[in-house]
C-alpha cells in the first residue's frame, strides 16, 4: 500500500498558487479551498494531506519530518537555511531581494559604516560579507521602507516585486541581492523512505510545469 504524503503549504499567495498548480495536475483541492476550522486537509483523489503554515514553519515541519514536502519561498530558505532537499523551482511567487536607498543618495560614497534595515538580517549579512563590507544591520519586522525615510538606516534589503512600494516612498533599488521564487522542498529521510510516492508526485508537478512553458 502506498504511503500518504504530507505537504506544508505557505499560507497566502503561495498557497493560492500551489492549489492552482495541484488542481491543474488533477488533484482535488476542495478541502484546502474550504478549510473551515480543520488544520489538516485530506485530498480525496490523491494520497496527499496538506497543512497550511507560515513560511518559516513550513521549513521547520519539513526539517523535522512531520511533513514530507513543503512549498516555500526562496527568500525564507535563504534567511532560515536548514537541512532538506530543495528539489524544484515552481516558477511562481517570483520577486527579488534588492538593496534600496533614498532616491539620489550616494550609498557607496562614504567611508562611514552603513546601517541597513531588513526583515532578513542573514540575507543582508551574507550579501555585504560577499562584498567585504562591514555594515550595521537593524532587524525590522515589517514596512522596512520606513527605516530610511525616518533616517534610521542608510538603506534596506527587502523584497521587491513591482517596485511600487519603493517608488511611492521615494526610494530606489540600486543593486539586486538575489532572485526569489517558490520552491518545493523535501525531507531528507522521506526522500529515501517514500521514494516511489515522492517520485510520482514530483513527476506530476514537473509534467504540469513543463506544460506551462
Ligand atoms: C513586501 C515587501 C515590500 C513589498 C514589495 O511587503 O516587504 O514592502 O512587498 O512589493 P512591491 O515591489 O510590489 O511594491 P509585504 O506586502 O510582504 O508586507 P510587509 O512590508 O509588512 O512585510
PDB file of C-alpha atoms and ligand atoms in Angstrom:
ATOM      1  CA  UNK A   1       0.000   0.000   0.000  1.00  0.00           C
ATOM      2  CA  UNK A   2       1.356   3.397  -0.846  1.00  0.00           C
ATOM      3  CA  UNK A   3       2.213   5.875   1.907  1.00  0.00           C
ATOM      4  CA  UNK A   4       0.129   9.050   2.138  1.00  0.00           C
ATOM      5  CA  UNK A   5       2.428  12.053   1.906  1.00  0.00           C
ATOM      6  CA  UNK A   6       2.004  15.244   3.893  1.00  0.00           C
ATOM      7  CA  UNK A   7       2.786  18.640   2.394  1.00  0.00           C
ATOM      8  CA  UNK A   8       3.102  22.020   4.150  1.00  0.00           C
ATOM      9  CA  UNK A   9       1.965  24.987   2.054  1.00  0.00           C
ATOM     10  CA  UNK A  10       2.944  28.577   2.837  1.00  0.00           C
ATOM     11  CA  UNK A  11      -0.265  30.443   3.691  1.00  0.00           C
ATOM     12  CA  UNK A  12      -1.408  33.287   1.482  1.00  0.00           C
ATOM     13  CA  UNK A  13      -0.345  33.931  -2.080  1.00  0.00           C
ATOM     14  CA  UNK A  14       1.887  30.854  -2.391  1.00  0.00           C
ATOM     15  CA  UNK A  15      -0.970  28.730  -1.021  1.00  0.00           C
ATOM     16  CA  UNK A  16      -3.316  30.000  -3.771  1.00  0.00           C
ATOM     17  CA  UNK A  17      -0.707  29.387  -6.478  1.00  0.00           C
ATOM     18  CA  UNK A  18       0.094  25.917  -5.088  1.00  0.00           C
ATOM     19  CA  UNK A  19      -3.594  24.980  -5.146  1.00  0.00           C
ATOM     20  CA  UNK A  20      -3.871  26.227  -8.750  1.00  0.00           C
ATOM     21  CA  UNK A  21      -0.867  24.087  -9.710  1.00  0.00           C
ATOM     22  CA  UNK A  22      -2.161  20.968  -7.930  1.00  0.00           C
ATOM     23  CA  UNK A  23      -5.619  21.386  -9.473  1.00  0.00           C
ATOM     24  CA  UNK A  24      -4.058  21.697 -12.920  1.00  0.00           C
ATOM     25  CA  UNK A  25      -2.351  18.351 -12.128  1.00  0.00           C
ATOM     26  CA  UNK A  26      -5.804  16.851 -11.499  1.00  0.00           C
ATOM     27  CA  UNK A  27      -5.700  16.876  -7.675  1.00  0.00           C
ATOM     28  CA  UNK A  28      -8.991  17.708  -5.985  1.00  0.00           C
ATOM     29  CA  UNK A  29      -8.032  20.551  -3.608  1.00  0.00           C
ATOM     30  CA  UNK A  30     -11.567  21.403  -2.413  1.00  0.00           C
ATOM     31  CA  UNK A  31     -10.636  20.635   1.249  1.00  0.00           C
ATOM     32  CA  UNK A  32      -7.878  23.291   1.070  1.00  0.00           C
ATOM     33  CA  UNK A  33     -10.199  25.760  -0.646  1.00  0.00           C
ATOM     34  CA  UNK A  34     -12.881  25.246   2.030  1.00  0.00           C
ATOM     35  CA  UNK A  35     -10.816  24.601   5.166  1.00  0.00           C
ATOM     36  CA  UNK A  36     -13.414  25.501   7.837  1.00  0.00           C
ATOM     37  CA  UNK A  37     -11.549  25.116  11.133  1.00  0.00           C
ATOM     38  CA  UNK A  38      -9.722  21.943  10.143  1.00  0.00           C
ATOM     39  CA  UNK A  39      -5.933  22.176  10.106  1.00  0.00           C
ATOM     40  CA  UNK A  40      -5.077  19.056   8.100  1.00  0.00           C
ATOM     41  CA  UNK A  41      -6.719  18.722   4.716  1.00  0.00           C
ATOM     42  CA  UNK A  42      -7.047  15.295   3.127  1.00  0.00           C
ATOM     43  CA  UNK A  43      -7.142  15.371  -0.657  1.00  0.00           C
ATOM     44  CA  UNK A  44      -9.807  12.931  -1.834  1.00  0.00           C
ATOM     45  CA  UNK A  45      -8.266  11.726  -5.108  1.00  0.00           C
ATOM     46  CA  UNK A  46      -4.514  11.606  -4.386  1.00  0.00           C
ATOM     47  CA  UNK A  47      -2.606  10.226  -1.349  1.00  0.00           C
ATOM     48  CA  UNK A  48      -1.647  13.673  -0.063  1.00  0.00           C
ATOM     49  CA  UNK A  49      -2.612  15.640   3.060  1.00  0.00           C
ATOM     50  CA  UNK A  50      -1.979  19.382   3.204  1.00  0.00           C
ATOM     51  CA  UNK A  51      -1.302  21.681   6.145  1.00  0.00           C
ATOM     52  CA  UNK A  52      -1.112  25.477   5.902  1.00  0.00           C
ATOM     53  CA  UNK A  53       1.654  27.282   7.747  1.00  0.00           C
ATOM     54  CA  UNK A  54       3.701  30.464   7.922  1.00  0.00           C
ATOM     55  CA  UNK A  55       6.768  30.301   5.687  1.00  0.00           C
ATOM     56  CA  UNK A  56       9.443  29.636   8.382  1.00  0.00           C
ATOM     57  CA  UNK A  57       7.194  26.960   9.928  1.00  0.00           C
ATOM     58  CA  UNK A  58       6.988  25.157   6.567  1.00  0.00           C
ATOM     59  CA  UNK A  59      10.762  24.671   6.787  1.00  0.00           C
ATOM     60  CA  UNK A  60      10.543  23.607  10.463  1.00  0.00           C
ATOM     61  CA  UNK A  61       7.890  20.962   9.689  1.00  0.00           C
ATOM     62  CA  UNK A  62       9.817  19.581   6.719  1.00  0.00           C
ATOM     63  CA  UNK A  63      13.148  19.570   8.597  1.00  0.00           C
ATOM     64  CA  UNK A  64      11.571  17.639  11.470  1.00  0.00           C
ATOM     65  CA  UNK A  65       9.938  15.198   9.069  1.00  0.00           C
ATOM     66  CA  UNK A  66       6.383  15.838  10.269  1.00  0.00           C
ATOM     67  CA  UNK A  67       5.747  16.983   6.707  1.00  0.00           C
ATOM     68  CA  UNK A  68       7.418  15.150   3.817  1.00  0.00           C
ATOM     69  CA  UNK A  69       7.139  18.055   1.386  1.00  0.00           C
ATOM     70  CA  UNK A  70       6.814  21.824   1.530  1.00  0.00           C
ATOM     71  CA  UNK A  71       6.174  24.829  -0.688  1.00  0.00           C
ATOM     72  CA  UNK A  72       8.115  27.870   0.499  1.00  0.00           C
ATOM     73  CA  UNK A  73       9.734  30.974  -0.948  1.00  0.00           C
ATOM     74  CA  UNK A  74      13.443  31.091  -1.678  1.00  0.00           C
ATOM     75  CA  UNK A  75      13.516  34.257   0.490  1.00  0.00           C
ATOM     76  CA  UNK A  76      12.674  32.187   3.577  1.00  0.00           C
ATOM     77  CA  UNK A  77      15.089  29.426   2.542  1.00  0.00           C
ATOM     78  CA  UNK A  78      17.928  31.952   2.177  1.00  0.00           C
ATOM     79  CA  UNK A  79      17.126  33.580   5.515  1.00  0.00           C
ATOM     80  CA  UNK A  80      16.433  30.495   7.629  1.00  0.00           C
ATOM     81  CA  UNK A  81      18.522  27.800   5.949  1.00  0.00           C
ATOM     82  CA  UNK A  82      18.134  24.223   7.157  1.00  0.00           C
ATOM     83  CA  UNK A  83      18.662  20.594   6.178  1.00  0.00           C
ATOM     84  CA  UNK A  84      16.271  19.461   3.436  1.00  0.00           C
ATOM     85  CA  UNK A  85      16.321  18.912  -0.317  1.00  0.00           C
ATOM     86  CA  UNK A  86      15.282  21.842  -2.489  1.00  0.00           C
ATOM     87  CA  UNK A  87      14.061  19.884  -5.493  1.00  0.00           C
ATOM     88  CA  UNK A  88      12.095  22.192  -7.784  1.00  0.00           C
ATOM     89  CA  UNK A  89      11.685  25.842  -8.688  1.00  0.00           C
ATOM     90  CA  UNK A  90       7.903  26.113  -9.021  1.00  0.00           C
ATOM     91  CA  UNK A  91       8.155  29.303 -11.057  1.00  0.00           C
ATOM     92  CA  UNK A  92       5.509  31.304  -9.184  1.00  0.00           C
ATOM     93  CA  UNK A  93       5.977  33.867  -6.391  1.00  0.00           C
ATOM     94  CA  UNK A  94       8.701  35.499  -8.439  1.00  0.00           C
ATOM     95  CA  UNK A  95      10.338  38.604  -6.966  1.00  0.00           C
ATOM     96  CA  UNK A  96      13.839  39.634  -5.889  1.00  0.00           C
ATOM     97  CA  UNK A  97      15.792  40.828  -2.915  1.00  0.00           C
ATOM     98  CA  UNK A  98      17.251  44.259  -3.601  1.00  0.00           C
ATOM     99  CA  UNK A  99      19.321  46.862  -1.824  1.00  0.00           C
ATOM    100  CA  UNK A 100      17.367  50.116  -1.901  1.00  0.00           C
ATOM    101  CA  UNK A 101      18.195  53.633  -0.759  1.00  0.00           C
ATOM    102  CA  UNK A 102      16.608  57.103  -0.744  1.00  0.00           C
ATOM    103  CA  UNK A 103      16.349  58.255  -4.342  1.00  0.00           C
ATOM    104  CA  UNK A 104      19.520  60.064  -5.351  1.00  0.00           C
ATOM    105  CA  UNK A 105      21.529  59.217  -2.218  1.00  0.00           C
ATOM    106  CA  UNK A 106      25.153  58.189  -2.716  1.00  0.00           C
ATOM    107  CA  UNK A 107      25.218  54.930  -0.740  1.00  0.00           C
ATOM    108  CA  UNK A 108      28.782  53.957  -1.621  1.00  0.00           C
ATOM    109  CA  UNK A 109      30.206  57.490  -1.481  1.00  0.00           C
ATOM    110  CA  UNK A 110      31.190  57.486   2.197  1.00  0.00           C
ATOM    111  CA  UNK A 111      33.645  55.657   4.437  1.00  0.00           C
ATOM    112  CA  UNK A 112      31.404  55.559   7.481  1.00  0.00           C
ATOM    113  CA  UNK A 113      29.780  52.235   8.382  1.00  0.00           C
ATOM    114  CA  UNK A 114      26.391  51.998   6.687  1.00  0.00           C
ATOM    115  CA  UNK A 115      23.268  50.992   8.566  1.00  0.00           C
ATOM    116  CA  UNK A 116      20.943  48.600   6.796  1.00  0.00           C
ATOM    117  CA  UNK A 117      17.405  47.777   7.928  1.00  0.00           C
ATOM    118  CA  UNK A 118      15.858  44.480   6.898  1.00  0.00           C
ATOM    119  CA  UNK A 119      13.403  41.750   7.830  1.00  0.00           C
ATOM    120  CA  UNK A 120      16.134  39.429   6.509  1.00  0.00           C
ATOM    121  CA  UNK A 121      19.309  40.019   8.580  1.00  0.00           C
ATOM    122  CA  UNK A 122      21.034  36.802   7.458  1.00  0.00           C
ATOM    123  CA  UNK A 123      20.487  37.536   3.763  1.00  0.00           C
ATOM    124  CA  UNK A 124      21.715  41.086   4.368  1.00  0.00           C
ATOM    125  CA  UNK A 125      24.812  39.901   6.273  1.00  0.00           C
ATOM    126  CA  UNK A 126      25.731  37.375   3.568  1.00  0.00           C
ATOM    127  CA  UNK A 127      25.315  39.978   0.828  1.00  0.00           C
ATOM    128  CA  UNK A 128      27.617  42.537   2.436  1.00  0.00           C
ATOM    129  CA  UNK A 129      30.107  39.902   3.618  1.00  0.00           C
ATOM    130  CA  UNK A 130      30.337  38.860  -0.031  1.00  0.00           C
ATOM    131  CA  UNK A 131      31.421  42.423  -0.807  1.00  0.00           C
ATOM    132  CA  UNK A 132      33.835  42.516   2.147  1.00  0.00           C
ATOM    133  CA  UNK A 133      31.839  45.438   3.519  1.00  0.00           C
ATOM    134  CA  UNK A 134      31.181  45.970   7.207  1.00  0.00           C
ATOM    135  CA  UNK A 135      27.621  47.166   7.888  1.00  0.00           C
ATOM    136  CA  UNK A 136      25.370  47.547  10.923  1.00  0.00           C
ATOM    137  CA  UNK A 137      22.171  45.575  10.465  1.00  0.00           C
ATOM    138  CA  UNK A 138      18.920  46.543  12.168  1.00  0.00           C
ATOM    139  CA  UNK A 139      16.149  43.934  12.195  1.00  0.00           C
ATOM    140  CA  UNK A 140      12.733  45.369  11.317  1.00  0.00           C
ATOM    141  CA  UNK A 141       9.553  43.267  11.291  1.00  0.00           C
ATOM    142  CA  UNK A 142       7.570  44.987   8.517  1.00  0.00           C
ATOM    143  CA  UNK A 143       7.227  48.099   6.328  1.00  0.00           C
ATOM    144  CA  UNK A 144      11.021  48.298   6.234  1.00  0.00           C
ATOM    145  CA  UNK A 145      10.755  51.212   3.790  1.00  0.00           C
ATOM    146  CA  UNK A 146      10.099  53.443   6.792  1.00  0.00           C
ATOM    147  CA  UNK A 147      13.642  52.986   8.138  1.00  0.00           C
ATOM    148  CA  UNK A 148      15.475  55.170   5.566  1.00  0.00           C
ATOM    149  CA  UNK A 149      12.591  57.651   5.472  1.00  0.00           C
ATOM    150  CA  UNK A 150      12.893  58.114   9.236  1.00  0.00           C
ATOM    151  CA  UNK A 151      16.711  58.254   8.896  1.00  0.00           C
ATOM    152  CA  UNK A 152      17.117  55.114  10.964  1.00  0.00           C
ATOM    153  CA  UNK A 153      19.078  53.450   8.142  1.00  0.00           C
ATOM    154  CA  UNK A 154      21.097  54.316   5.024  1.00  0.00           C
ATOM    155  CA  UNK A 155      19.448  51.538   3.057  1.00  0.00           C
ATOM    156  CA  UNK A 156      17.241  48.475   3.176  1.00  0.00           C
ATOM    157  CA  UNK A 157      17.469  44.941   1.864  1.00  0.00           C
ATOM    158  CA  UNK A 158      13.933  43.862   1.059  1.00  0.00           C
ATOM    159  CA  UNK A 159      11.645  42.005  -1.296  1.00  0.00           C
ATOM    160  CA  UNK A 160      10.830  43.948  -4.449  1.00  0.00           C
ATOM    161  CA  UNK A 161       8.045  42.698  -6.660  1.00  0.00           C
ATOM    162  CA  UNK A 162       6.640  45.522  -8.784  1.00  0.00           C
ATOM    163  CA  UNK A 163       8.834  48.238  -7.236  1.00  0.00           C
ATOM    164  CA  UNK A 164       5.714  50.308  -6.459  1.00  0.00           C
ATOM    165  CA  UNK A 165       6.281  50.419  -2.680  1.00  0.00           C
ATOM    166  CA  UNK A 166       9.835  51.739  -3.111  1.00  0.00           C
ATOM    167  CA  UNK A 167       8.762  54.303  -5.694  1.00  0.00           C
ATOM    168  CA  UNK A 168       5.836  55.616  -3.661  1.00  0.00           C
ATOM    169  CA  UNK A 169       8.145  56.121  -0.705  1.00  0.00           C
ATOM    170  CA  UNK A 170      10.926  57.971  -2.501  1.00  0.00           C
ATOM    171  CA  UNK A 171      13.310  55.005  -2.541  1.00  0.00           C
ATOM    172  CA  UNK A 172      15.102  53.278  -5.412  1.00  0.00           C
ATOM    173  CA  UNK A 173      16.714  49.864  -5.831  1.00  0.00           C
ATOM    174  CA  UNK A 174      20.448  50.188  -6.514  1.00  0.00           C
ATOM    175  CA  UNK A 175      21.518  46.545  -6.558  1.00  0.00           C
ATOM    176  CA  UNK A 176      19.970  43.079  -6.863  1.00  0.00           C
ATOM    177  CA  UNK A 177      20.771  40.755  -3.957  1.00  0.00           C
ATOM    178  CA  UNK A 178      19.056  37.501  -5.009  1.00  0.00           C
ATOM    179  CA  UNK A 179      16.221  36.168  -7.148  1.00  0.00           C
ATOM    180  CA  UNK A 180      13.261  34.659  -5.314  1.00  0.00           C
ATOM    181  CA  UNK A 181      10.504  32.205  -6.297  1.00  0.00           C
ATOM    182  CA  UNK A 182       8.547  29.374  -4.683  1.00  0.00           C
ATOM    183  CA  UNK A 183      10.457  26.133  -4.174  1.00  0.00           C
ATOM    184  CA  UNK A 184       9.363  22.565  -3.490  1.00  0.00           C
ATOM    185  CA  UNK A 185      11.351  21.113  -0.594  1.00  0.00           C
ATOM    186  CA  UNK A 186      11.546  17.514   0.619  1.00  0.00           C
ATOM    187  CA  UNK A 187      12.519  15.969   3.956  1.00  0.00           C
ATOM    188  CA  UNK A 188      15.773  14.029   3.552  1.00  0.00           C
ATOM    189  CA  UNK A 189      14.521  10.799   5.203  1.00  0.00           C
ATOM    190  CA  UNK A 190      11.166  10.878   3.366  1.00  0.00           C
ATOM    191  CA  UNK A 191      13.069  11.094   0.088  1.00  0.00           C
ATOM    192  CA  UNK A 192      14.506   7.618   0.802  1.00  0.00           C
ATOM    193  CA  UNK A 193      11.617   6.052   2.739  1.00  0.00           C
ATOM    194  CA  UNK A 194       8.866   7.122   0.316  1.00  0.00           C
ATOM    195  CA  UNK A 195      10.981   7.220  -2.814  1.00  0.00           C
ATOM    196  CA  UNK A 196       8.264   5.960  -5.170  1.00  0.00           C
ATOM    197  CA  UNK A 197       5.485   8.133  -3.758  1.00  0.00           C
ATOM    198  CA  UNK A 198       7.658  11.252  -3.908  1.00  0.00           C
ATOM    199  CA  UNK A 199       8.888  10.393  -7.408  1.00  0.00           C
ATOM    200  CA  UNK A 200       5.268  10.065  -8.555  1.00  0.00           C
ATOM    201  CA  UNK A 201       4.339  13.444  -7.069  1.00  0.00           C
ATOM    202  CA  UNK A 202       7.446  15.176  -8.459  1.00  0.00           C
ATOM    203  CA  UNK A 203       6.915  13.779 -11.935  1.00  0.00           C
ATOM    204  CA  UNK A 204       3.303  15.066 -11.928  1.00  0.00           C
ATOM    205  CA  UNK A 205       4.483  18.525 -10.830  1.00  0.00           C
ATOM    206  CA  UNK A 206       7.263  18.557 -13.434  1.00  0.00           C
ATOM    207  CA  UNK A 207       4.879  17.434 -16.175  1.00  0.00           C
ATOM    208  CA  UNK A 208       2.491  20.256 -15.299  1.00  0.00           C
ATOM    209  CA  UNK A 209       5.263  22.874 -15.057  1.00  0.00           C
ATOM    210  CA  UNK A 210       6.702  21.640 -18.353  1.00  0.00           C
ATOM    211  CA  UNK A 211       3.312  22.140 -19.980  1.00  0.00           C
ATOM    212  CA  UNK A 212       3.168  25.728 -18.761  1.00  0.00           C
ATOM    213  CA  UNK A 213       6.201  26.987 -20.707  1.00  0.00           C
TER     214      UNK A 213
HETATM  215  C1  LIG B   1       6.642  43.209   0.685  1.00  0.00           C
HETATM  216  C2  LIG B   1       7.985  43.914   0.734  1.00  0.00           C
HETATM  217  C3  LIG B   1       7.663  45.273   0.189  1.00  0.00           C
HETATM  218  C4  LIG B   1       6.566  44.991  -0.824  1.00  0.00           C
HETATM  219  C5  LIG B   1       7.167  44.977  -2.205  1.00  0.00           C
HETATM  220  O1  LIG B   1       5.941  43.584   1.803  1.00  0.00           O
HETATM  221  O2  LIG B   1       8.486  43.952   2.053  1.00  0.00           O
HETATM  222  O3  LIG B   1       7.211  46.134   1.209  1.00  0.00           O
HETATM  223  O4  LIG B   1       6.037  43.686  -0.511  1.00  0.00           O
HETATM  224  O5  LIG B   1       6.195  44.856  -3.210  1.00  0.00           O
HETATM  225  P1  LIG B   1       6.189  45.811  -4.499  1.00  0.00           P
HETATM  226  O6  LIG B   1       7.582  45.874  -5.056  1.00  0.00           O
HETATM  227  O7  LIG B   1       5.242  45.123  -5.457  1.00  0.00           O
HETATM  228  O8  LIG B   1       5.680  47.157  -4.079  1.00  0.00           O
HETATM  229  P2  LIG B   1       4.692  42.789   2.348  1.00  0.00           P
HETATM  230  O9  LIG B   1       3.499  43.074   1.496  1.00  0.00           O
HETATM  231  O10 LIG B   1       5.045  41.337   2.456  1.00  0.00           O
HETATM  232  O11 LIG B   1       4.423  43.442   3.776  1.00  0.00           O
HETATM  233  P3  LIG B   1       5.434  43.931   4.940  1.00  0.00           P
HETATM  234  O12 LIG B   1       6.132  45.175   4.461  1.00  0.00           O
HETATM  235  O13 LIG B   1       4.559  44.208   6.118  1.00  0.00           O
HETATM  236  O14 LIG B   1       6.380  42.810   5.180  1.00  0.00           O
END
